Amino acid sequence: YRSIEHKPGMAKSQLGLGNYNSTLSRTEIANAYYFEAVALYEELNDISGLSIVCNNLGSNFAELLQYDKAAEYHQRSLSIKMQIGNPNLIGVSHLHISESLIMQHKKEEAIAHLLLAEEYLEKFNNRSDLVTVYGYLRELNEEKGDFEKAVNLDWIPRYIILDKTGKVRLYRAIETD
């Protein structure tokens, strides 16, 4: 893509290389690629791509225990996603912000973002991420000593179907009254 100056392809390539290095726990190398992607997405005015790479930078900085930078990039990603207006993306951003806050032991702020994540993810019917939200809420309420909330969040009927190799093929949380 560089040789033909195709900037959208270059941005996606940098994002992909960042993702690849991030999965290998080469966070610093991943961030270098992500910063290149940020510059390209900004130049292209591609807010969708920019929101993704900012989210990834936020997660990586949280892993590096650089919480101020994590908050900066997660907040930037959330702001962009609010411009886009997709409730699922907004909910996932609140979930990622809460994870960073949990790592910092900022439980009340984390709970506030988890409740926002729940609200947005419910609108989109994103059951997969809602299970994560409920798990965090249960743990945080248990740590606070609010066992009634913790138990209520943990008593969600579920079923899981595994294939012959043990891989999860179907996971459902069942809504009840």
Coordinates of N, CA, C and O in Angstrom, one line a residue:
Y1 N 0.8 -1.2 0.0 CA 0.0 0.0 0.0 C 0.9 1.3 0.0 O 0.5 2.3 -0.6
R2 N 2.0 1.2 0.7 CA 2.9 2.4 0.7 C 3.4 2.7 -0.7 O 3.4 3.9 -1.0
S3 N 3.7 1.7 -1.5 CA 4.3 2.0 -2.8 C 3.3 2.7 -3.7 O 3.7 3.4 -4.6
I4 N 2.0 2.5 -3.5 CA 1.0 3.1 -4.4 C 0.3 4.2 -3.6 O -0.7 4.8 -4.1
E5 N 0.8 4.6 -2.4 CA 0.2 5.7 -1.6 C -1.3 5.5 -1.4 O -2.0 6.5 -1.4
H6 N -1.7 4.3 -1.1 CA -3.1 4.0 -0.8 C -3.3 4.1 0.7 O -3.1 3.1 1.4
K7 N -3.6 5.3 1.2 CA -3.7 5.6 2.6 C -4.7 4.7 3.4 O -4.4 4.3 4.5
P8 N -5.9 4.5 2.8 CA -6.9 3.6 3.5 C -6.3 2.2 3.8 O -6.4 1.7 4.9
G9 N -5.6 1.7 2.8 CA -5.0 0.4 2.9 C -3.8 0.4 3.9 O -3.6 -0.5 4.7
M10 N -3.1 1.5 3.9 CA -2.0 1.7 4.8 C -2.5 1.7 6.3 O -1.9 1.1 7.2
A11 N -3.6 2.5 6.5 CA -4.1 2.6 7.8 C -4.6 1.2 8.3 O -4.3 0.8 9.5
K12 N -5.3 0.5 7.5 CA -5.8 -0.8 7.9 C -4.6 -1.8 8.1 O -4.7 -2.6 9.0
S13 N -3.6 -1.7 7.3 CA -2.4 -2.5 7.5 C -1.7 -2.2 8.9 O -1.3 -3.1 9.6
Q14 N -1.6 -0.9 9.2 CA -1.0 -0.6 10.5 C -1.8 -1.1 11.6 O -1.3 -1.6 12.6
L15 N -3.1 -0.9 11.5 CA -4.0 -1.4 12.5 C -3.9 -2.9 12.7 O -3.7 -3.5 13.8
G16 N -3.8 -3.6 11.5 CA -3.7 -5.1 11.6 C -2.4 -5.5 12.2 O -2.3 -6.5 13.0
L17 N -1.3 -4.8 11.8 CA 0.0 -5.2 12.4 C 0.1 -4.9 13.9 O 0.7 -5.6 14.7
G18 N -0.6 -3.8 14.3 CA -0.7 -3.5 15.7 C -1.5 -4.6 16.4 O -1.1 -5.1 17.5
N19 N -2.6 -5.0 15.9 CA -3.4 -6.1 16.5 C -2.6 -7.4 16.6 O -2.6 -8.1 17.6
Y20 N -1.8 -7.7 15.5 CA -1.0 -8.9 15.5 C 0.0 -8.9 16.6 O 0.2 -9.8 17.4
N21 N 0.7 -7.8 16.8 CA 1.7 -7.6 17.8 C 1.1 -7.6 19.2 O 1.7 -8.1 20.1
S22 N 0.0 -7.0 19.3 CA -0.7 -6.9 20.6 C -1.1 -8.4 21.1 O -0.9 -8.7 22.2
T23 N -1.6 -9.2 20.1 CA -1.9 -10.6 20.5 C -0.7 -11.4 21.0 O -0.8 -12.3 21.7
L24 N 0.5 -11.0 20.5 CA 1.7 -11.6 20.9 C 2.4 -11.0 22.1 O 3.5 -11.3 22.5
S25 N 1.6 -10.1 22.8 CA 2.0 -9.3 23.9 C 3.3 -8.4 23.7 O 4.0 -8.1 24.6
R26 N 3.4 -8.0 22.4 CA 4.5 -7.1 22.1 C 3.8 -5.7 22.0 O 3.7 -5.1 20.9
T27 N 3.5 -5.2 23.2 CA 2.6 -4.0 23.3 C 3.3 -2.8 22.8 O 2.7 -2.0 22.1
E28 N 4.6 -2.6 23.1 CA 5.3 -1.4 22.6 C 5.3 -1.3 21.1 O 5.1 -0.3 20.4
I29 N 5.6 -2.5 20.5 CA 5.7 -2.6 19.0 C 4.3 -2.3 18.4 O 4.1 -1.6 17.5
A30 N 3.3 -2.9 19.1 CA 1.9 -2.8 18.6 C 1.5 -1.3 18.7 O 0.9 -0.7 17.7
N31 N 1.9 -0.6 19.8 CA 1.5 0.8 19.9 C 2.2 1.7 18.8 O 1.6 2.6 18.3
A32 N 3.4 1.3 18.4 CA 4.0 2.1 17.3 C 3.2 2.0 16.0 O 3.0 3.0 15.3
Y33 N 2.7 0.8 15.7 CA 1.9 0.6 14.6 C 0.5 1.4 14.7 O 0.0 2.0 13.8
Y34 N 0.0 1.3 15.9 CA -1.3 2.0 16.2 C -1.1 3.5 16.0 O -2.0 4.1 15.5
F35 N 0.0 4.0 16.5 CA 0.2 5.5 16.3 C 0.3 5.9 14.9 O -0.2 6.9 14.5
E36 N 0.9 5.0 14.0 CA 0.9 5.3 12.6 C -0.5 5.2 12.0 O -0.9 6.0 11.2
A37 N -1.3 4.3 12.5 CA -2.7 4.2 12.1 C -3.5 5.4 12.5 O -4.3 5.9 11.7
V38 N -3.3 5.9 13.7 CA -4.0 7.1 14.2 C -3.7 8.2 13.2 O -4.7 8.9 12.8
A39 N -2.5 8.5 12.9 CA -2.1 9.6 12.0 C -2.8 9.4 10.6 O -3.3 10.4 10.1
L40 N -2.8 8.2 10.1 CA -3.5 8.0 8.8 C -5.0 8.2 8.9 O -5.6 8.8 8.0
Y41 N -5.6 7.6 9.9 CA -7.1 7.7 10.1 C -7.4 9.2 10.3 O -8.5 9.6 9.8
E42 N -6.6 9.9 11.0 CA -6.9 11.4 11.2 C -6.8 12.1 9.9 O -7.7 12.9 9.5
E43 N -5.8 11.8 9.1 CA -5.6 12.4 7.8 C -6.8 12.1 6.9 O -7.2 13.0 6.1
L44 N -7.2 10.9 6.9 CA -8.4 10.4 6.1 C -9.7 10.9 6.6 O -10.7 10.7 6.0
N45 N -9.7 11.4 7.9 CA -11.0 11.7 8.6 C -11.9 10.5 8.7 O -13.1 10.6 8.5
D46 N -11.3 9.4 8.9 CA -12.0 8.1 9.1 C -12.3 7.9 10.6 O -11.4 7.3 11.3
I47 N -13.4 8.4 11.0 CA -13.7 8.3 12.5 C -14.0 6.9 13.0 O -13.7 6.5 14.1
S48 N -14.5 6.0 12.1 CA -14.7 4.6 12.5 C -13.4 3.9 12.8 O -13.2 3.3 13.8
G49 N -12.4 4.0 11.9 CA -11.1 3.4 12.1 C -10.4 4.0 13.2 O -9.8 3.3 14.0
L50 N -10.5 5.4 13.4 CA -9.9 6.1 14.5 C -10.4 5.6 15.9 O -9.7 5.4 16.8
S51 N -11.7 5.3 15.9 CA -12.3 4.9 17.2 C -11.8 3.5 17.6 O -11.5 3.2 18.7
I52 N -11.6 2.6 16.6 CA -11.0 1.3 16.8 C -9.6 1.4 17.3 O -9.3 0.7 18.4
V53 N -8.8 2.1 16.6 CA -7.4 2.2 17.0 C -7.2 2.9 18.4 O -6.3 2.5 19.2
C54 N -8.0 3.9 18.7 CA -7.9 4.6 20.0 C -8.3 3.6 21.1 O -7.7 3.6 22.2
N55 N -9.3 2.8 20.8 CA -9.7 1.8 21.8 C -8.6 0.8 22.1 O -8.3 0.5 23.2
N56 N -7.9 0.3 21.0 CA -6.8 -0.6 21.2 C -5.7 0.0 21.9 O -5.1 -0.6 22.8
L57 N -5.4 1.3 21.6 CA -4.3 2.0 22.4 C -4.7 2.1 23.9 O -3.8 1.9 24.8
G58 N -6.0 2.4 24.1 CA -6.4 2.5 25.5 C -6.2 1.1 26.3 O -5.7 1.1 27.4
S59 N -6.5 0.1 25.6 CA -6.4 -1.3 26.2 C -4.9 -1.6 26.5 O -4.5 -2.1 27.5
N60 N -4.1 -1.2 25.5 CA -2.6 -1.5 25.6 C -2.0 -0.7 26.7 O -1.2 -1.2 27.5
F61 N -2.4 0.6 26.8 CA -1.8 1.4 27.9 C -2.2 0.9 29.2 O -1.5 1.0 30.2
A62 N -3.5 0.4 29.3 CA -3.9 -0.2 30.6 C -3.0 -1.4 31.0 O -2.6 -1.6 32.1
E63 N -2.7 -2.2 29.9 CA -1.9 -3.4 30.2 C -0.5 -2.9 30.6 O 0.2 -3.6 31.4
L64 N 0.0 -1.8 30.1 CA 1.3 -1.3 30.5 C 1.2 -0.5 31.8 O 2.2 0.1 32.3
L65 N 0.0 -0.4 32.5 CA -0.2 0.3 33.7 C 0.0 1.8 33.6 O 0.2 2.5 34.5
Q66 N -0.2 2.3 32.4 CA -0.2 3.7 32.1 C -1.6 4.2 32.0 O -2.1 4.4 30.9
Y67 N -2.2 4.3 33.2 CA -3.7 4.5 33.2 C -4.1 5.9 32.7 O -5.2 6.0 32.1
D68 N -3.3 6.9 32.8 CA -3.7 8.2 32.3 C -3.8 8.2 30.8 O -4.8 8.7 30.2
K69 N -2.8 7.5 30.1 CA -2.9 7.4 28.7 C -4.0 6.4 28.3 O -4.7 6.7 27.3
A70 N -4.3 5.4 29.1 CA -5.4 4.5 28.8 C -6.7 5.2 28.8 O -7.5 5.1 27.9
A71 N -6.9 6.0 29.8 CA -8.1 6.8 30.0 C -8.3 7.8 28.8 O -9.4 8.0 28.2
E72 N -7.2 8.4 28.4 CA -7.2 9.4 27.3 C -7.7 8.7 26.0 O -8.6 9.3 25.3
Y73 N -7.1 7.6 25.7 CA -7.5 6.9 24.4 C -8.9 6.3 24.5 O -9.6 6.3 23.5
H74 N -9.2 5.7 25.7 CA -10.5 5.1 25.8 C -11.6 6.2 25.7 O -12.7 6.0 25.1
Q75 N -11.3 7.3 26.3 CA -12.3 8.4 26.3 C -12.4 9.0 24.9 O -13.5 9.3 24.4
R76 N -11.3 9.1 24.2 CA -11.4 9.5 22.8 C -12.2 8.6 21.9 O -13.0 9.0 21.1
S77 N -12.0 7.3 22.1 CA -12.7 6.3 21.4 C -14.2 6.4 21.7 O -15.1 6.4 20.8
L78 N -14.6 6.6 23.0 CA -16.0 6.7 23.4 C -16.6 7.9 22.7 O -17.7 7.9 22.2
S79 N -15.9 9.0 22.7 CA -16.4 10.3 22.1 C -16.7 10.1 20.6 O -17.8 10.5 20.2
I80 N -15.8 9.4 19.9 CA -16.1 9.1 18.5 C -17.3 8.2 18.3 O -18.1 8.4 17.5
K81 N -17.3 7.2 19.2 CA -18.4 6.2 19.1 C -19.8 6.9 19.4 O -20.8 6.5 18.8
M82 N -19.8 7.9 20.2 CA -21.0 8.6 20.5 C -21.4 9.4 19.3 O -22.6 9.6 19.0
Q83 N -20.4 10.0 18.6 CA -20.7 10.7 17.3 C -21.4 9.7 16.3 O -22.3 10.1 15.6
I84 N -20.8 8.5 16.2 CA -21.4 7.5 15.3 C -22.8 7.2 15.7 O -23.6 7.0 14.9
G85 N -23.0 7.0 17.0 CA -24.3 6.8 17.6 C -24.8 5.3 17.7 O -25.9 5.0 17.8
N86 N -23.8 4.4 17.6 CA -24.1 3.0 17.6 C -24.1 2.5 19.1 O -23.1 2.6 19.8
P87 N -25.3 2.1 19.7 CA -25.3 1.7 21.1 C -24.4 0.6 21.4 O -23.8 0.6 22.5
N88 N -24.2 -0.3 20.5 CA -23.3 -1.5 20.8 C -21.8 -1.0 21.0 O -21.2 -1.3 22.0
L89 N -21.4 -0.1 20.1 CA -20.0 0.4 20.2 C -19.8 1.3 21.5 O -18.8 1.2 22.1
I90 N -20.8 2.1 21.8 CA -20.8 2.9 23.0 C -20.7 2.0 24.2 O -19.9 2.2 25.1
G91 N -21.5 0.9 24.3 CA -21.5 0.0 25.4 C -20.2 -0.7 25.6 O -19.7 -0.8 26.7
V92 N -19.6 -1.1 24.5 CA -18.3 -1.8 24.5 C -17.2 -0.8 25.0 O -16.4 -1.2 25.8
S93 N -17.3 0.5 24.6 CA -16.4 1.4 25.1 C -16.5 1.6 26.6 O -15.5 1.7 27.3
H94 N -17.7 1.7 27.1 CA -17.9 1.8 28.6 C -17.4 0.6 29.3 O -16.8 0.7 30.4
L95 N -17.5 -0.6 28.7 CA -17.0 -1.8 29.3 C -15.5 -1.7 29.3 O -14.9 -2.0 30.4
H96 N -14.8 -1.3 28.3 CA -13.3 -1.2 28.3 C -12.8 -0.1 29.3 O -11.8 -0.4 29.9
I97 N -13.6 1.0 29.4 CA -13.2 2.0 30.4 C -13.3 1.4 31.8 O -12.4 1.6 32.6
S98 N -14.4 0.6 32.0 CA -14.5 0.0 33.3 C -13.4 -1.0 33.7 O -12.9 -1.1 34.8
E99 N -13.0 -1.7 32.6 CA -11.9 -2.7 32.9 C -10.6 -2.0 33.3 O -9.9 -2.4 34.2
S100 N -10.3 -0.8 32.7 CA -9.2 0.0 33.1 C -9.3 0.5 34.5 O -8.4 0.5 35.3
L101 N -10.5 0.9 34.8 CA -10.8 1.4 36.2 C -10.7 0.3 37.2 O -10.2 0.5 38.4
I102 N -11.1 -0.9 36.9 CA -11.0 -2.0 37.8 C -9.5 -2.3 38.1 O -9.2 -2.6 39.2
M103 N -8.7 -2.2 37.1 CA -7.2 -2.5 37.3 C -6.6 -1.4 38.2 O -5.6 -1.7 38.9
Q104 N -7.3 -0.2 38.3 CA -6.8 0.8 39.2 C -7.5 0.8 40.5 O -7.2 1.7 41.3
H105 N -8.3 -0.2 40.7 CA -9.1 -0.3 42.0 C -10.1 0.9 42.2 O -10.3 1.2 43.4
K106 N -10.5 1.5 41.1 CA -11.5 2.5 41.2 C -12.9 1.9 41.0 O -13.5 2.0 40.0
K107 N -13.4 1.3 42.1 CA -14.6 0.4 42.0 C -15.8 1.2 41.7 O -16.6 0.8 40.8
E108 N -16.0 2.3 42.3 CA -17.3 3.1 42.1 C -17.4 3.6 40.7 O -18.4 3.6 40.1
E109 N -16.3 4.2 40.2 CA -16.2 4.7 38.8 C -16.4 3.5 37.8 O -17.1 3.6 36.8
A110 N -15.8 2.4 38.1 CA -16.0 1.2 37.3 C -17.5 0.7 37.2 O -18.0 0.5 36.2
I111 N -18.1 0.7 38.4 CA -19.5 0.3 38.4 C -20.4 1.3 37.6 O -21.3 0.9 36.9
A112 N -20.1 2.6 37.7 CA -20.8 3.6 36.9 C -20.7 3.3 35.4 O -21.7 3.3 34.7
H113 N -19.5 3.0 35.0 CA -19.3 2.7 33.5 C -19.9 1.3 33.2 O -20.5 1.2 32.1
L114 N -19.9 0.4 34.1 CA -20.5 -0.9 33.8 C -22.0 -0.8 33.7 O -22.6 -1.4 32.8
L115 N -22.6 0.1 34.5 CA -24.1 0.3 34.4 C -24.4 1.0 33.1 O -25.5 0.7 32.4
L116 N -23.6 1.9 32.6 CA -23.8 2.5 31.3 C -23.6 1.5 30.2 O -24.4 1.4 29.2
A117 N -22.6 0.6 30.3 CA -22.4 -0.4 29.4 C -23.6 -1.3 29.3 O -24.1 -1.6 28.2
E118 N -24.1 -1.7 30.4 CA -25.3 -2.5 30.5 C -26.5 -1.9 29.7 O -27.1 -2.5 28.9
E119 N -26.7 -0.6 30.0 CA -27.8 0.1 29.3 C -27.7 0.1 27.8 O -28.6 -0.2 27.1
Y120 N -26.5 0.4 27.3 CA -26.3 0.5 25.9 C -26.3 -0.9 25.2 O -26.8 -1.1 24.1
L121 N -25.6 -1.9 25.9 CA -25.6 -3.2 25.3 C -27.0 -3.9 25.3 O -27.3 -4.7 24.4
E122 N -27.8 -3.6 26.3 CA -29.2 -4.1 26.3 C -29.9 -3.5 25.0 O -30.7 -4.3 24.4
K123 N -29.7 -2.3 24.7 CA -30.4 -1.7 23.5 C -30.0 -2.4 22.3 O -30.8 -2.6 21.4
F124 N -28.8 -2.9 22.2 CA -28.3 -3.6 21.0 C -28.5 -5.1 21.1 O -28.3 -5.9 20.2
N125 N -28.9 -5.6 22.3 CA -29.1 -7.0 22.6 C -27.8 -7.8 22.5 O -27.8 -8.9 21.9
N126 N -26.7 -7.2 22.9 CA -25.4 -7.8 22.9 C -25.2 -8.7 24.1 O -24.6 -8.3 25.1
R127 N -25.7 -9.9 24.1 CA -25.7 -10.8 25.2 C -24.3 -11.2 25.6 O -24.0 -11.5 26.8
S128 N -23.4 -11.4 24.6 CA -22.0 -11.8 24.9 C -21.3 -10.9 25.8 O -20.8 -11.3 26.8
D129 N -21.3 -9.6 25.5 CA -20.6 -8.6 26.3 C -21.4 -8.3 27.6 O -20.8 -8.0 28.6
L130 N -22.7 -8.5 27.6 CA -23.5 -8.4 28.8 C -23.1 -9.4 29.9 O -23.1 -9.1 31.1
V131 N -22.8 -10.6 29.5 CA -22.3 -11.6 30.4 C -21.1 -11.1 31.1 O -20.9 -11.2 32.3
T132 N -20.2 -10.5 30.4 CA -18.9 -9.9 31.0 C -19.3 -8.8 31.9 O -18.7 -8.7 33.0
V133 N -20.2 -7.9 31.5 CA -20.6 -6.8 32.4 C -21.2 -7.3 33.7 O -20.8 -6.9 34.8
Y134 N -22.1 -8.3 33.6 CA -22.7 -8.9 34.8 C -21.6 -9.6 35.7 O -21.7 -9.5 36.9
G135 N -20.7 -10.2 35.1 CA -19.6 -10.8 35.9 C -18.8 -9.8 36.7 O -18.5 -10.0 37.9
Y136 N -18.4 -8.7 36.0 CA -17.7 -7.6 36.7 C -18.6 -7.0 37.8 O -18.1 -6.8 38.9
L137 N -19.8 -6.7 37.5 CA -20.7 -6.2 38.5 C -20.9 -7.1 39.7 O -20.9 -6.6 40.9
R138 N -21.0 -8.4 39.4 CA -21.1 -9.3 40.5 C -19.9 -9.3 41.4 O -20.0 -9.2 42.6
E139 N -18.7 -9.3 40.8 CA -17.4 -9.3 41.6 C -17.3 -8.0 42.4 O -16.9 -8.1 43.6
L140 N -17.6 -6.9 41.8 CA -17.4 -5.6 42.5 C -18.4 -5.5 43.6 O -18.1 -4.9 44.7
N141 N -19.7 -5.9 43.4 CA -20.7 -5.8 44.4 C -20.3 -6.8 45.6 O -20.5 -6.4 46.7
E142 N -19.8 -7.9 45.2 CA -19.3 -8.9 46.3 C -18.2 -8.2 47.1 O -18.2 -8.3 48.3
E143 N -17.2 -7.6 46.4 CA -16.1 -7.0 47.1 C -16.6 -5.8 48.0 O -16.0 -5.6 49.1
K144 N -17.7 -5.1 47.6 CA -18.2 -4.1 48.4 C -19.1 -4.6 49.6 O -19.4 -3.9 50.5
G145 N -19.3 -5.9 49.6 CA -20.1 -6.5 50.7 C -21.6 -6.5 50.3 O -22.5 -6.8 51.2
D146 N -22.0 -6.1 49.1 CA -23.4 -6.1 48.7 C -23.7 -7.4 48.1 O -23.8 -7.6 46.9
F147 N -23.9 -8.4 49.0 CA -24.0 -9.8 48.5 C -25.4 -10.0 47.8 O -25.4 -10.9 46.9
E148 N -26.4 -9.3 48.2 CA -27.7 -9.5 47.5 C -27.6 -9.1 46.0 O -28.0 -9.9 45.2
K149 N -26.9 -8.0 45.7 CA -26.7 -7.6 44.3 C -25.8 -8.7 43.6 O -26.1 -9.0 42.4
A150 N -24.8 -9.1 44.3 CA -23.9 -10.1 43.7 C -24.6 -11.4 43.4 O -24.4 -11.9 42.3
V151 N -25.4 -11.9 44.3 CA -26.1 -13.1 44.0 C -27.1 -13.0 42.9 O -27.2 -13.8 42.0
N152 N -27.8 -11.9 42.9 CA -28.8 -11.6 41.9 C -28.2 -11.6 40.5 O -28.8 -12.1 39.5
L153 N -27.0 -11.1 40.4 CA -26.3 -11.0 39.1 C -25.8 -12.3 38.7 O -25.6 -12.6 37.5
D154 N -25.5 -13.2 39.6 CA -24.9 -14.5 39.3 C -25.9 -15.6 39.0 O -25.6 -16.6 38.5
W155 N -27.1 -15.3 39.4 CA -28.2 -16.4 39.2 C -28.9 -16.2 37.8 O -30.1 -16.1 37.7
I156 N -28.1 -16.0 36.8 CA -28.7 -16.0 35.4 C -28.6 -17.4 34.9 O -27.5 -17.9 34.7
P157 N -29.8 -18.0 34.6 CA -29.7 -19.3 34.0 C -29.0 -19.3 32.7 O -29.1 -18.4 31.9
R158 N -28.1 -20.3 32.4 CA -27.3 -20.4 31.2 C -27.3 -21.8 30.7 O -27.5 -22.8 31.5
Y159 N -27.0 -21.9 29.4 CA -26.7 -23.2 28.9 C -25.5 -23.1 27.9 O -25.4 -22.1 27.2
I160 N -24.7 -24.1 27.9 CA -23.5 -24.1 27.0 C -23.5 -25.5 26.2 O -23.8 -26.5 26.8
I161 N -23.3 -25.4 24.9 CA -23.2 -26.6 24.1 C -21.7 -26.7 23.6 O -21.2 -25.7 23.0
L162 N -21.1 -27.8 23.9 CA -19.7 -28.0 23.5 C -19.7 -29.0 22.3 O -20.5 -29.9 22.3
D163 N -18.7 -28.9 21.4 CA -18.5 -29.9 20.4 C -17.6 -31.0 20.9 O -17.2 -31.0 22.1
K164 N -17.3 -32.0 20.1 CA -16.5 -33.1 20.5 C -15.1 -32.8 21.0 O -14.5 -33.5 21.8
T165 N -14.6 -31.7 20.5 CA -13.2 -31.3 20.9 C -13.2 -30.4 22.2 O -12.2 -30.0 22.7
G166 N -14.4 -30.1 22.7 CA -14.5 -29.3 23.9 C -14.6 -27.8 23.6 O -14.7 -27.0 24.6
K167 N -14.7 -27.4 22.4 CA -14.9 -26.0 22.0 C -16.4 -25.6 22.2 O -17.3 -26.3 21.9
V168 N -16.6 -24.3 22.8 CA -17.9 -23.8 23.0 C -18.5 -23.5 21.6 O -18.0 -22.8 20.8
R169 N -19.7 -24.1 21.3 CA -20.4 -23.9 20.1 C -21.6 -23.0 20.3 O -22.0 -22.3 19.3
L170 N -22.2 -23.0 21.5 CA -23.3 -22.2 21.7 C -23.3 -21.8 23.2 O -23.1 -22.7 24.1
Y171 N -23.5 -20.6 23.5 CA -23.6 -20.1 24.9 C -24.8 -19.1 25.0 O -24.8 -18.2 24.2
R172 N -25.7 -19.4 25.9 CA -26.8 -18.5 26.0 C -27.1 -18.3 27.5 O -27.1 -19.2 28.3
A173 N -27.4 -17.0 27.8 CA -28.0 -16.6 29.1 C -29.5 -16.5 28.8 O -29.9 -15.9 27.9
I174 N -30.3 -17.1 29.7 CA -31.7 -17.2 29.5 C -32.4 -16.1 30.3 O -32.1 -16.0 31.6
E175 N -33.2 -15.3 29.7 CA -33.9 -14.2 30.4 C -35.1 -14.8 31.1 O -35.8 -15.7 30.6
T176 N -35.3 -14.5 32.4 CA -36.4 -14.9 33.2 C -37.0 -13.7 33.9 O -36.4 -12.7 34.0
D177 N -38.3 -13.9 34.3 CA -38.9 -12.8 35.1 C -38.7 -13.0 36.6 O -38.6 -14.0 37.2

